[in-house]
Amino acid sequence: MIGQRSGHPAREVEPCRDATPTLKRSRTYLPTMRIALLGSWVATDLFGGLNILRVMEDLRDATGETVVLAARSDLQVQYVHVVHSNEALQFAVAPGTLRPLATSGFGRLLLSAEKTADIEATIRRIDARRASHEAKINQRELMADLEAVRDQGFATSDSRVTPGVCTMGVLLLPTPFGRRFALGVGGPSARISSKSIAILGFLREAAKIFETAVKKARTTGA
């Protein structure tokens, strides 16, 4: 079951606040987010008291696939933290990896949470930066895709960025400090397809655990 190890245990050691990394809250920069390196206390504080690392590990164990926590970083998506599959053939992506916002699965998942006017502004910014040989974004197609993501509550991407790799992801409730994350699973297309229903169930279970923790943090002022 997802979240068996992700409760809110009392901190065994009070962290040294002087050692706390500065969290920059600009539109274009995600706080230094190799979460595992920041220490478990930071991981819990950033996510409403929930140990997101353990949730991701439980999700990896349940699905057998690589688990990714992603967030928007200006016009790209950043893989904030990755828990790799134990399979020999796996989605071997590194933390910190960047993907295009408008054309990747995680990017479209995150865009689906935004207002139409904001999405249109983002499209204009992306098009303004494109190389001369690159095609403009088909806005109508993108909007239809985002509406489909909203309707079904999850996003899939099969070979969209990496041939032979399929990802499935869900949006997480905004964190207490206002950042929106997506949580997903990736692996070889055939393997993900064969167990997609089970994977989606586990993803939704993890998202519900996250939602409960965030709402509790808001209520208690944590």
mmCIF file of C-alpha atoms in Angstrom:
data_model
loop_
_atom_site.group_PDB
_atom_site.id
_atom_site.type_symbol
_atom_site.label_atom_id
_atom_site.label_comp_id
_atom_site.label_asym_id
_atom_site.label_seq_id
_atom_site.Cartn_x
_atom_site.Cartn_y
_atom_site.Cartn_z
ATOM 1 C CA MET A 1 0.000 0.000 0.000
ATOM 2 C CA ILE A 2 1.258 3.463 -0.853
ATOM 3 C CA GLY A 3 2.204 5.597 2.140
ATOM 4 C CA GLN A 4 2.725 2.910 4.756
ATOM 5 C CA ARG A 5 6.065 4.491 5.645
ATOM 6 C CA SER A 6 5.096 8.075 4.917
ATOM 7 C CA GLY A 7 3.427 9.179 8.120
ATOM 8 C CA HIS A 8 4.391 12.197 10.120
ATOM 9 C CA PRO A 9 6.897 10.852 12.681
ATOM 10 C CA ALA A 10 8.366 13.131 15.314
ATOM 11 C CA ARG A 11 11.742 14.463 14.275
ATOM 12 C CA GLU A 12 14.469 12.586 16.072
ATOM 13 C CA VAL A 13 16.921 15.446 15.800
ATOM 14 C CA GLU A 14 16.068 19.138 15.652
ATOM 15 C CA PRO A 15 17.726 20.404 12.457
ATOM 16 C CA CYS A 16 20.220 23.207 12.504
ATOM 17 C CA ARG A 17 18.292 26.101 11.007
ATOM 18 C CA ASP A 18 21.515 27.848 10.064
ATOM 19 C CA ALA A 19 22.124 25.038 7.587
ATOM 20 C CA THR A 20 18.800 25.529 5.834
ATOM 21 C CA PRO A 21 19.210 26.167 2.088
ATOM 22 C CA THR A 22 17.722 29.433 0.893
ATOM 23 C CA LEU A 23 14.537 28.772 -1.052
ATOM 24 C CA LYS A 24 14.270 31.114 -4.008
ATOM 25 C CA ARG A 25 10.689 31.707 -5.070
ATOM 26 C CA SER A 26 10.996 33.224 -8.505
ATOM 27 C CA ARG A 27 8.860 32.246 -11.463
ATOM 28 C CA THR A 28 11.787 30.782 -13.332
ATOM 29 C CA TYR A 29 13.774 28.929 -10.709
ATOM 30 C CA LEU A 30 12.733 25.895 -8.755
ATOM 31 C CA PRO A 31 14.217 25.802 -5.240
ATOM 32 C CA THR A 32 17.383 23.694 -5.114
ATOM 33 C CA MET A 33 15.587 20.453 -5.474
ATOM 34 C CA ARG A 34 17.613 17.410 -5.122
ATOM 35 C CA ILE A 35 15.256 16.732 -2.248
ATOM 36 C CA ALA A 36 17.133 13.721 -0.943
ATOM 37 C CA LEU A 37 20.216 15.853 -0.428
ATOM 38 C CA LEU A 38 18.326 18.486 1.545
ATOM 39 C CA GLY A 39 17.495 16.036 4.298
ATOM 40 C CA SER A 40 14.249 14.332 5.234
ATOM 41 C CA TRP A 41 13.113 17.179 7.481
ATOM 42 C CA VAL A 42 13.118 19.562 4.519
ATOM 43 C CA ALA A 43 11.276 17.032 2.395
ATOM 44 C CA THR A 44 8.509 16.813 4.992
ATOM 45 C CA ASP A 45 8.282 20.565 5.648
ATOM 46 C CA LEU A 46 8.014 21.382 1.948
ATOM 47 C CA PHE A 47 5.144 18.953 1.460
ATOM 48 C CA GLY A 48 2.813 19.620 4.350
ATOM 49 C CA GLY A 49 4.530 17.253 6.774
ATOM 50 C CA LEU A 50 4.428 14.354 4.329
ATOM 51 C CA ASN A 51 7.603 12.416 3.628
ATOM 52 C CA ILE A 52 7.353 12.616 -0.158
ATOM 53 C CA LEU A 53 10.503 10.532 -0.597
ATOM 54 C CA ARG A 54 8.898 7.573 1.118
ATOM 55 C CA VAL A 55 5.704 7.983 -0.893
ATOM 56 C CA MET A 56 7.792 7.825 -4.063
ATOM 57 C CA GLU A 57 9.665 4.763 -2.840
ATOM 58 C CA ASP A 58 6.384 3.030 -1.993
ATOM 59 C CA LEU A 59 5.056 3.925 -5.434
ATOM 60 C CA ARG A 60 8.195 2.482 -7.060
ATOM 61 C CA ASP A 61 7.795 -0.726 -5.061
ATOM 62 C CA ALA A 62 4.101 -0.998 -5.942
ATOM 63 C CA THR A 63 4.514 -0.391 -9.675
ATOM 64 C CA GLY A 64 8.017 -1.730 -10.238
ATOM 65 C CA GLU A 65 8.773 1.355 -12.338
ATOM 66 C CA THR A 66 10.742 4.582 -12.079
ATOM 67 C CA VAL A 67 8.893 7.339 -10.201
ATOM 68 C CA VAL A 68 9.299 11.038 -11.019
ATOM 69 C CA LEU A 69 8.329 14.196 -9.155
ATOM 70 C CA ALA A 70 8.170 17.091 -11.624
ATOM 71 C CA ALA A 71 7.488 20.815 -11.518
ATOM 72 C CA ARG A 72 7.396 23.704 -13.931
ATOM 73 C CA SER A 73 10.560 25.758 -14.300
ATOM 74 C CA ASP A 74 9.702 28.691 -16.565
ATOM 75 C CA LEU A 75 9.159 27.238 -20.069
ATOM 76 C CA GLN A 76 10.356 23.759 -19.142
ATOM 77 C CA VAL A 77 9.579 20.946 -16.768
ATOM 78 C CA GLN A 78 12.187 19.892 -14.247
ATOM 79 C CA TYR A 79 12.438 16.386 -12.853
ATOM 80 C CA VAL A 80 12.822 17.400 -9.231
ATOM 81 C CA HIS A 81 13.397 13.955 -7.763
ATOM 82 C CA VAL A 82 13.615 10.474 -9.245
ATOM 83 C CA VAL A 83 13.337 7.052 -7.624
ATOM 84 C CA HIS A 84 14.609 4.503 -10.125
ATOM 85 C CA SER A 85 13.104 1.137 -10.896
ATOM 86 C CA ASN A 86 14.972 -1.978 -9.869
ATOM 87 C CA GLU A 87 14.373 -3.478 -13.295
ATOM 88 C CA ALA A 88 17.356 -3.900 -15.605
ATOM 89 C CA LEU A 89 15.390 -2.178 -18.377
ATOM 90 C CA GLN A 90 14.123 1.040 -16.861
ATOM 91 C CA PHE A 91 13.327 4.718 -17.417
ATOM 92 C CA ALA A 92 16.838 5.891 -16.534
ATOM 93 C CA VAL A 93 16.404 9.629 -16.153
ATOM 94 C CA ALA A 94 18.434 11.850 -13.829
ATOM 95 C CA PRO A 95 17.125 14.327 -11.253
ATOM 96 C CA GLY A 96 17.355 17.839 -12.663
ATOM 97 C CA THR A 97 16.487 16.711 -16.186
ATOM 98 C CA LEU A 98 14.564 19.332 -18.161
ATOM 99 C CA ARG A 99 11.802 18.642 -20.663
ATOM 100 C CA PRO A 100 9.867 21.065 -22.938
ATOM 101 C CA LEU A 101 6.750 22.372 -21.231
ATOM 102 C CA ALA A 102 4.335 22.302 -24.163
ATOM 103 C CA THR A 103 5.328 19.013 -25.781
ATOM 104 C CA SER A 104 6.181 16.653 -22.924
ATOM 105 C CA GLY A 105 3.689 14.591 -20.960
ATOM 106 C CA PHE A 106 4.563 16.101 -17.598
ATOM 107 C CA GLY A 107 4.591 19.569 -19.163
ATOM 108 C CA ARG A 108 1.080 19.241 -20.514
ATOM 109 C CA LEU A 109 -0.073 17.789 -17.216
ATOM 110 C CA LEU A 110 1.194 20.867 -15.369
ATOM 111 C CA LEU A 111 -0.179 23.249 -18.002
ATOM 112 C CA SER A 112 -3.624 21.696 -17.601
ATOM 113 C CA ALA A 113 -3.865 23.307 -14.155
ATOM 114 C CA GLU A 114 -3.437 26.822 -15.532
ATOM 115 C CA LYS A 115 -5.956 29.355 -16.824
ATOM 116 C CA THR A 116 -6.480 29.749 -20.563
ATOM 117 C CA ALA A 117 -5.039 33.270 -20.639
ATOM 118 C CA ASP A 118 -1.896 32.125 -18.839
ATOM 119 C CA ILE A 119 -1.487 29.167 -21.190
ATOM 120 C CA GLU A 120 -1.838 31.432 -24.216
ATOM 121 C CA ALA A 121 0.791 33.779 -22.796
ATOM 122 C CA THR A 122 3.118 30.824 -22.245
ATOM 123 C CA ILE A 123 2.618 29.654 -25.829
ATOM 124 C CA ARG A 124 3.545 33.108 -27.115
ATOM 125 C CA ARG A 125 6.714 33.101 -25.033
ATOM 126 C CA ILE A 126 7.693 29.631 -26.249
ATOM 127 C CA ASP A 127 7.068 30.549 -29.879
ATOM 128 C CA ALA A 128 9.089 33.742 -29.476
ATOM 129 C CA ARG A 129 12.097 31.690 -28.391
ATOM 130 C CA ARG A 130 11.838 28.906 -30.941
ATOM 131 C CA ALA A 131 14.544 28.377 -33.512
ATOM 132 C CA SER A 132 13.762 29.359 -37.095
ATOM 133 C CA HIS A 133 13.494 25.711 -38.187
ATOM 134 C CA GLU A 134 11.093 24.756 -35.372
ATOM 135 C CA ALA A 135 7.351 24.709 -35.946
ATOM 136 C CA LYS A 136 5.060 26.904 -33.897
ATOM 137 C CA ILE A 137 2.883 25.282 -31.287
ATOM 138 C CA ASN A 138 -0.543 24.319 -32.582
ATOM 139 C CA GLN A 139 -2.586 26.146 -29.965
ATOM 140 C CA ARG A 140 -5.894 24.531 -30.840
ATOM 141 C CA GLU A 141 -4.391 21.054 -30.621
ATOM 142 C CA LEU A 142 -2.664 21.853 -27.339
ATOM 143 C CA MET A 143 -5.822 23.256 -25.760
ATOM 144 C CA ALA A 144 -7.789 20.167 -26.802
ATOM 145 C CA ASP A 145 -5.085 17.950 -25.298
ATOM 146 C CA LEU A 146 -5.145 19.906 -22.029
ATOM 147 C CA GLU A 147 -8.928 19.660 -21.842
ATOM 148 C CA ALA A 148 -8.673 15.892 -22.259
ATOM 149 C CA VAL A 149 -6.125 15.757 -19.435
ATOM 150 C CA ARG A 150 -8.479 17.734 -17.176
ATOM 151 C CA ASP A 151 -11.408 15.465 -18.015
ATOM 152 C CA GLN A 152 -9.582 12.208 -17.310
ATOM 153 C CA GLY A 153 -7.517 13.476 -14.379
ATOM 154 C CA PHE A 154 -4.194 12.120 -15.596
ATOM 155 C CA ALA A 155 -1.802 12.332 -18.518
ATOM 156 C CA THR A 156 0.075 9.749 -20.519
ATOM 157 C CA SER A 157 2.930 10.234 -22.939
ATOM 158 C CA ASP A 158 4.133 7.374 -25.112
ATOM 159 C CA SER A 159 7.352 8.011 -27.034
ATOM 160 C CA ARG A 160 6.565 11.735 -27.160
ATOM 161 C CA VAL A 161 10.070 12.737 -26.006
ATOM 162 C CA THR A 162 11.962 9.457 -25.626
ATOM 163 C CA PRO A 163 11.204 6.657 -28.120
ATOM 164 C CA GLY A 164 9.991 3.495 -26.436
ATOM 165 C CA VAL A 165 9.294 5.178 -23.102
ATOM 166 C CA CYS A 166 5.824 5.762 -21.696
ATOM 167 C CA THR A 167 4.966 7.926 -18.698
ATOM 168 C CA MET A 168 1.771 8.284 -16.693
ATOM 169 C CA GLY A 169 1.228 11.112 -14.240
ATOM 170 C CA VAL A 170 -1.244 12.935 -12.007
ATOM 171 C CA LEU A 171 -1.298 16.457 -10.632
ATOM 172 C CA LEU A 172 -0.761 17.011 -6.933
ATOM 173 C CA LEU A 173 -2.550 19.620 -4.875
ATOM 174 C CA PRO A 174 -0.513 22.856 -4.583
ATOM 175 C CA THR A 175 1.875 22.661 -1.644
ATOM 176 C CA PRO A 176 1.631 24.967 1.383
ATOM 177 C CA PHE A 177 4.223 27.257 -0.236
ATOM 178 C CA GLY A 178 2.268 27.418 -3.497
ATOM 179 C CA ARG A 179 4.284 25.185 -5.813
ATOM 180 C CA ARG A 180 2.442 22.740 -8.053
ATOM 181 C CA PHE A 181 3.980 19.309 -8.646
ATOM 182 C CA ALA A 182 3.166 16.338 -10.827
ATOM 183 C CA LEU A 183 3.844 12.774 -9.772
ATOM 184 C CA GLY A 184 4.336 10.070 -12.348
ATOM 185 C CA VAL A 185 5.697 6.706 -13.354
ATOM 186 C CA GLY A 186 7.784 5.902 -16.404
ATOM 187 C CA GLY A 187 9.144 2.818 -18.101
ATOM 188 C CA PRO A 188 9.260 0.815 -21.330
ATOM 189 C CA SER A 189 6.074 1.429 -23.295
ATOM 190 C CA ALA A 190 4.956 -2.205 -23.486
ATOM 191 C CA ARG A 191 5.439 -2.731 -19.743
ATOM 192 C CA ILE A 192 3.600 0.435 -18.740
ATOM 193 C CA SER A 193 0.734 -0.326 -21.131
ATOM 194 C CA SER A 194 0.292 -3.826 -19.733
ATOM 195 C CA LYS A 195 -0.343 -2.551 -16.210
ATOM 196 C CA SER A 196 -1.624 0.966 -16.846
ATOM 197 C CA ILE A 197 -4.860 0.510 -14.880
ATOM 198 C CA ALA A 198 -2.982 -0.669 -11.791
ATOM 199 C CA ILE A 199 -0.416 2.130 -12.138
ATOM 200 C CA LEU A 200 -3.147 4.751 -12.381
ATOM 201 C CA GLY A 201 -4.741 3.368 -9.236
ATOM 202 C CA PHE A 202 -1.481 3.624 -7.323
ATOM 203 C CA LEU A 203 -0.868 7.155 -8.621
ATOM 204 C CA ARG A 204 -4.307 8.278 -7.505
ATOM 205 C CA GLU A 205 -3.765 6.683 -4.104
ATOM 206 C CA ALA A 206 -0.488 8.576 -3.710
ATOM 207 C CA ALA A 207 -2.143 11.826 -4.820
ATOM 208 C CA LYS A 208 -4.876 11.341 -2.222
ATOM 209 C CA ILE A 209 -2.287 10.825 0.521
ATOM 210 C CA PHE A 210 -0.579 14.016 -0.614
ATOM 211 C CA GLU A 211 -3.885 15.925 -0.670
ATOM 212 C CA THR A 212 -4.745 14.818 2.864
ATOM 213 C CA ALA A 213 -1.357 15.955 4.178
ATOM 214 C CA VAL A 214 -1.537 19.349 2.468
ATOM 215 C CA LYS A 215 -5.081 20.051 3.669
ATOM 216 C CA LYS A 216 -4.099 19.094 7.194
ATOM 217 C CA ALA A 217 -1.094 21.438 7.036
ATOM 218 C CA ARG A 218 -3.342 24.292 5.893
ATOM 219 C CA THR A 219 -5.787 23.646 8.711
ATOM 220 C CA THR A 220 -3.132 23.458 11.420
ATOM 221 C CA GLY A 221 -0.966 26.208 9.957
ATOM 222 C CA ALA A 222 1.983 23.844 9.602
#
